[in-house]
Amino acid sequence: MDEELHERIRDAVTTIPPGTVATYGDIAALAGASTPRLIGRVLSEDGADIPWHRVLRANGTPAPHLVHRQLELLRGEGVLADGQRIDLRTYRWRPE
DNA sequence: GATCTGACTTCGA
DNA sequence: ATCGAAGCCAGAT
């Protein structure tokens, strides 16, 4: 069922605690997605009711068009970005 | 149906 | 550090 994967991705993103961030690859692996691309696609479709701003790219930088928005939202949660890149080793969410 | 596009990642040069 | 190519999924044209 594709819908299950869809919801699983949303669930994984929603599971990210505040003040923490995760990469697309992490969400993909966590949700069982075969490719991180699905994460971005799902967020663009249903990323309205979930903390999509806690999802960053592999190098710690948000998407090009959302970079400004991301940094602002994250800043409000206590996640300070070093200029344009976020310290993944500091803020990266790790599932227990 | 085929083609393009898009919140991506990873490797090699 | 920068660039290009390949792999991958779903929706839109």
PDB file of C-alpha atoms (C1' of nucleotides) in Angstrom:
ATOM      1  CA  MET A   1       0.000   0.000   0.000  1.00  0.00           C
ATOM      2  CA  ASP A   2       1.497   3.273  -1.048  1.00  0.00           C
ATOM      3  CA  GLU A   3      -0.662   5.226   1.333  1.00  0.00           C
ATOM      4  CA  GLU A   4       0.941   3.456   4.232  1.00  0.00           C
ATOM      5  CA  LEU A   5       4.349   4.652   3.183  1.00  0.00           C
ATOM      6  CA  HIS A   6       2.932   8.105   2.741  1.00  0.00           C
ATOM      7  CA  GLU A   7       1.600   8.138   6.274  1.00  0.00           C
ATOM      8  CA  ARG A   8       4.719   6.511   7.626  1.00  0.00           C
ATOM      9  CA  ILE A   9       6.831   9.329   6.261  1.00  0.00           C
ATOM     10  CA  ARG A  10       4.509  11.901   7.797  1.00  0.00           C
ATOM     11  CA  ASP A  11       4.610  10.018  11.053  1.00  0.00           C
ATOM     12  CA  ALA A  12       8.401   9.972  11.060  1.00  0.00           C
ATOM     13  CA  VAL A  13       8.553  13.711  10.443  1.00  0.00           C
ATOM     14  CA  THR A  14       5.965  14.339  13.126  1.00  0.00           C
ATOM     15  CA  THR A  15       8.038  12.234  15.491  1.00  0.00           C
ATOM     16  CA  ILE A  16      10.949  14.632  15.239  1.00  0.00           C
ATOM     17  CA  PRO A  17      11.127  16.432  18.590  1.00  0.00           C
ATOM     18  CA  PRO A  18      11.321  20.244  18.672  1.00  0.00           C
ATOM     19  CA  GLY A  19      14.761  21.790  18.745  1.00  0.00           C
ATOM     20  CA  THR A  20      15.953  18.858  16.660  1.00  0.00           C
ATOM     21  CA  VAL A  21      16.371  18.222  12.958  1.00  0.00           C
ATOM     22  CA  ALA A  22      16.643  15.208  10.677  1.00  0.00           C
ATOM     23  CA  THR A  23      17.809  14.660   7.124  1.00  0.00           C
ATOM     24  CA  TYR A  24      15.738  13.367   4.233  1.00  0.00           C
ATOM     25  CA  GLY A  25      17.859  10.262   4.166  1.00  0.00           C
ATOM     26  CA  ASP A  26      17.149   9.611   7.827  1.00  0.00           C
ATOM     27  CA  ILE A  27      13.430   9.984   7.361  1.00  0.00           C
ATOM     28  CA  ALA A  28      13.560   7.787   4.297  1.00  0.00           C
ATOM     29  CA  ALA A  29      15.398   5.059   6.181  1.00  0.00           C
ATOM     30  CA  LEU A  30      13.162   5.466   9.192  1.00  0.00           C
ATOM     31  CA  ALA A  31       9.975   5.399   7.170  1.00  0.00           C
ATOM     32  CA  GLY A  32      11.279   2.644   4.934  1.00  0.00           C
ATOM     33  CA  ALA A  33      11.269   4.754   1.805  1.00  0.00           C
ATOM     34  CA  SER A  34      13.487   3.503  -0.996  1.00  0.00           C
ATOM     35  CA  THR A  35      14.653   6.960  -1.880  1.00  0.00           C
ATOM     36  CA  PRO A  36      14.832  10.299  -0.038  1.00  0.00           C
ATOM     37  CA  ARG A  37      13.068  11.915  -2.963  1.00  0.00           C
ATOM     38  CA  LEU A  38       9.791  10.573  -1.698  1.00  0.00           C
ATOM     39  CA  ILE A  39      10.212  12.584   1.475  1.00  0.00           C
ATOM     40  CA  GLY A  40      10.347  15.852  -0.393  1.00  0.00           C
ATOM     41  CA  ARG A  41       7.452  14.843  -2.555  1.00  0.00           C
ATOM     42  CA  VAL A  42       5.292  13.866   0.400  1.00  0.00           C
ATOM     43  CA  LEU A  43       6.137  17.044   2.247  1.00  0.00           C
ATOM     44  CA  SER A  44       5.127  19.113  -0.755  1.00  0.00           C
ATOM     45  CA  GLU A  45       1.781  17.349  -0.800  1.00  0.00           C
ATOM     46  CA  ASP A  46       1.010  16.897   2.874  1.00  0.00           C
ATOM     47  CA  GLY A  47       3.726  18.891   4.557  1.00  0.00           C
ATOM     48  CA  ALA A  48       1.237  21.468   5.738  1.00  0.00           C
ATOM     49  CA  ASP A  49       0.292  19.908   9.045  1.00  0.00           C
ATOM     50  CA  ILE A  50       3.654  18.476   9.977  1.00  0.00           C
ATOM     51  CA  PRO A  51       6.957  20.004  11.151  1.00  0.00           C
ATOM     52  CA  TRP A  52       8.520  19.864   7.703  1.00  0.00           C
ATOM     53  CA  HIS A  53      10.917  22.595   8.758  1.00  0.00           C
ATOM     54  CA  ARG A  54      12.728  20.032  10.906  1.00  0.00           C
ATOM     55  CA  VAL A  55      13.742  18.126   7.810  1.00  0.00           C
ATOM     56  CA  LEU A  56      17.021  19.167   6.206  1.00  0.00           C
ATOM     57  CA  ARG A  57      19.195  17.897   3.386  1.00  0.00           C
ATOM     58  CA  ALA A  58      22.124  15.538   3.870  1.00  0.00           C
ATOM     59  CA  ASN A  59      24.644  18.358   4.167  1.00  0.00           C
ATOM     60  CA  GLY A  60      22.604  20.173   6.815  1.00  0.00           C
ATOM     61  CA  THR A  61      21.101  22.805   4.554  1.00  0.00           C
ATOM     62  CA  PRO A  62      17.356  23.169   3.816  1.00  0.00           C
ATOM     63  CA  ALA A  63      15.843  23.381   0.355  1.00  0.00           C
ATOM     64  CA  PRO A  64      16.748  26.409  -1.790  1.00  0.00           C
ATOM     65  CA  HIS A  65      13.363  28.062  -1.775  1.00  0.00           C
ATOM     66  CA  LEU A  66      12.660  27.276   1.861  1.00  0.00           C
ATOM     67  CA  VAL A  67      16.071  28.047   3.272  1.00  0.00           C
ATOM     68  CA  HIS A  68      14.980  31.425   4.574  1.00  0.00           C
ATOM     69  CA  ARG A  69      11.735  30.068   6.047  1.00  0.00           C
ATOM     70  CA  GLN A  70      13.458  27.019   7.511  1.00  0.00           C
ATOM     71  CA  LEU A  71      16.134  28.957   9.282  1.00  0.00           C
ATOM     72  CA  GLU A  72      13.581  31.300  10.724  1.00  0.00           C
ATOM     73  CA  LEU A  73      11.335  28.543  12.039  1.00  0.00           C
ATOM     74  CA  LEU A  74      14.249  26.531  13.368  1.00  0.00           C
ATOM     75  CA  ARG A  75      15.660  29.617  14.992  1.00  0.00           C
ATOM     76  CA  GLY A  76      12.373  29.927  16.867  1.00  0.00           C
ATOM     77  CA  GLU A  77      12.845  26.405  18.205  1.00  0.00           C
ATOM     78  CA  GLY A  78      16.353  27.015  19.413  1.00  0.00           C
ATOM     79  CA  VAL A  79      18.143  25.588  16.401  1.00  0.00           C
ATOM     80  CA  LEU A  80      20.699  28.152  15.370  1.00  0.00           C
ATOM     81  CA  ALA A  81      22.150  27.779  11.902  1.00  0.00           C
ATOM     82  CA  ASP A  82      25.743  28.610  11.268  1.00  0.00           C
ATOM     83  CA  GLY A  83      25.094  31.077   8.466  1.00  0.00           C
ATOM     84  CA  GLN A  84      23.465  28.756   5.984  1.00  0.00           C
ATOM     85  CA  ARG A  85      24.382  25.354   7.307  1.00  0.00           C
ATOM     86  CA  ILE A  86      23.034  23.719  10.457  1.00  0.00           C
ATOM     87  CA  ASP A  87      25.224  21.682  12.772  1.00  0.00           C
ATOM     88  CA  LEU A  88      23.844  18.239  12.149  1.00  0.00           C
ATOM     89  CA  ARG A  89      26.159  16.638  14.679  1.00  0.00           C
ATOM     90  CA  THR A  90      24.611  18.965  17.252  1.00  0.00           C
ATOM     91  CA  TYR A  91      20.962  19.130  16.272  1.00  0.00           C
ATOM     92  CA  ARG A  92      20.569  15.910  14.309  1.00  0.00           C
ATOM     93  CA  TRP A  93      17.753  13.822  15.744  1.00  0.00           C
ATOM     94  CA  ARG A  94      18.698  10.299  16.546  1.00  0.00           C
ATOM     95  CA  PRO A  95      15.951   7.668  17.030  1.00  0.00           C
ATOM     96  CA  GLU A  96      16.357   5.655  20.161  1.00  0.00           C
TER      97      GLU A  96
ATOM     98  C1'  DG B   1       1.371   5.938 -22.946  1.00  0.00           C
ATOM     99  C1'  DA B   2       5.767   8.909 -22.971  1.00  0.00           C
ATOM    100  C1'  DT B   3       8.107  12.905 -21.022  1.00  0.00           C
ATOM    101  C1'  DC B   4       9.122  16.383 -17.432  1.00  0.00           C
ATOM    102  C1'  DT B   5       9.481  17.966 -13.048  1.00  0.00           C
ATOM    103  C1'  DG B   6      10.478  18.197  -8.140  1.00  0.00           C
ATOM    104  C1'  DA B   7      11.338  19.784  -0.386  1.00  0.00           C
ATOM    105  C1'  DC B   8      17.050  14.456  -2.674  1.00  0.00           C
ATOM    106  C1'  DT B   9      21.477  11.420  -2.202  1.00  0.00           C
ATOM    107  C1'  DT B  10      25.858   9.666  -3.427  1.00  0.00           C
ATOM    108  C1'  DC B  11      30.049   8.894  -6.232  1.00  0.00           C
ATOM    109  C1'  DG B  12      33.652  10.226  -9.297  1.00  0.00           C
ATOM    110  C1'  DA B  13      36.549  13.819 -11.608  1.00  0.00           C
TER     111       DA B  13
ATOM    112  C1'  DA C   1      35.132  23.193  -3.177  1.00  0.00           C
ATOM    113  C1'  DT C   2      32.374  22.743  -7.613  1.00  0.00           C
ATOM    114  C1'  DC C   3      30.096  20.068 -11.469  1.00  0.00           C
ATOM    115  C1'  DG C   4      27.834  16.232 -13.756  1.00  0.00           C
ATOM    116  C1'  DA C   5      25.499  11.702 -13.937  1.00  0.00           C
ATOM    117  C1'  DA C   6      22.682   8.001 -12.189  1.00  0.00           C
ATOM    118  C1'  DG C   7      19.026   6.110  -9.213  1.00  0.00           C
ATOM    119  C1'  DC C   8      14.540   6.596  -7.470  1.00  0.00           C
ATOM    120  C1'  DC C   9       8.868   7.680  -6.864  1.00  0.00           C
ATOM    121  C1'  DA C  10       4.471   9.966  -7.901  1.00  0.00           C
ATOM    122  C1'  DG C  11       1.802  13.435 -10.059  1.00  0.00           C
ATOM    123  C1'  DA C  12       1.120  16.568 -13.997  1.00  0.00           C
ATOM    124  C1'  DT C  13       1.168  17.711 -19.060  1.00  0.00           C
TER     125       DT C  13
END
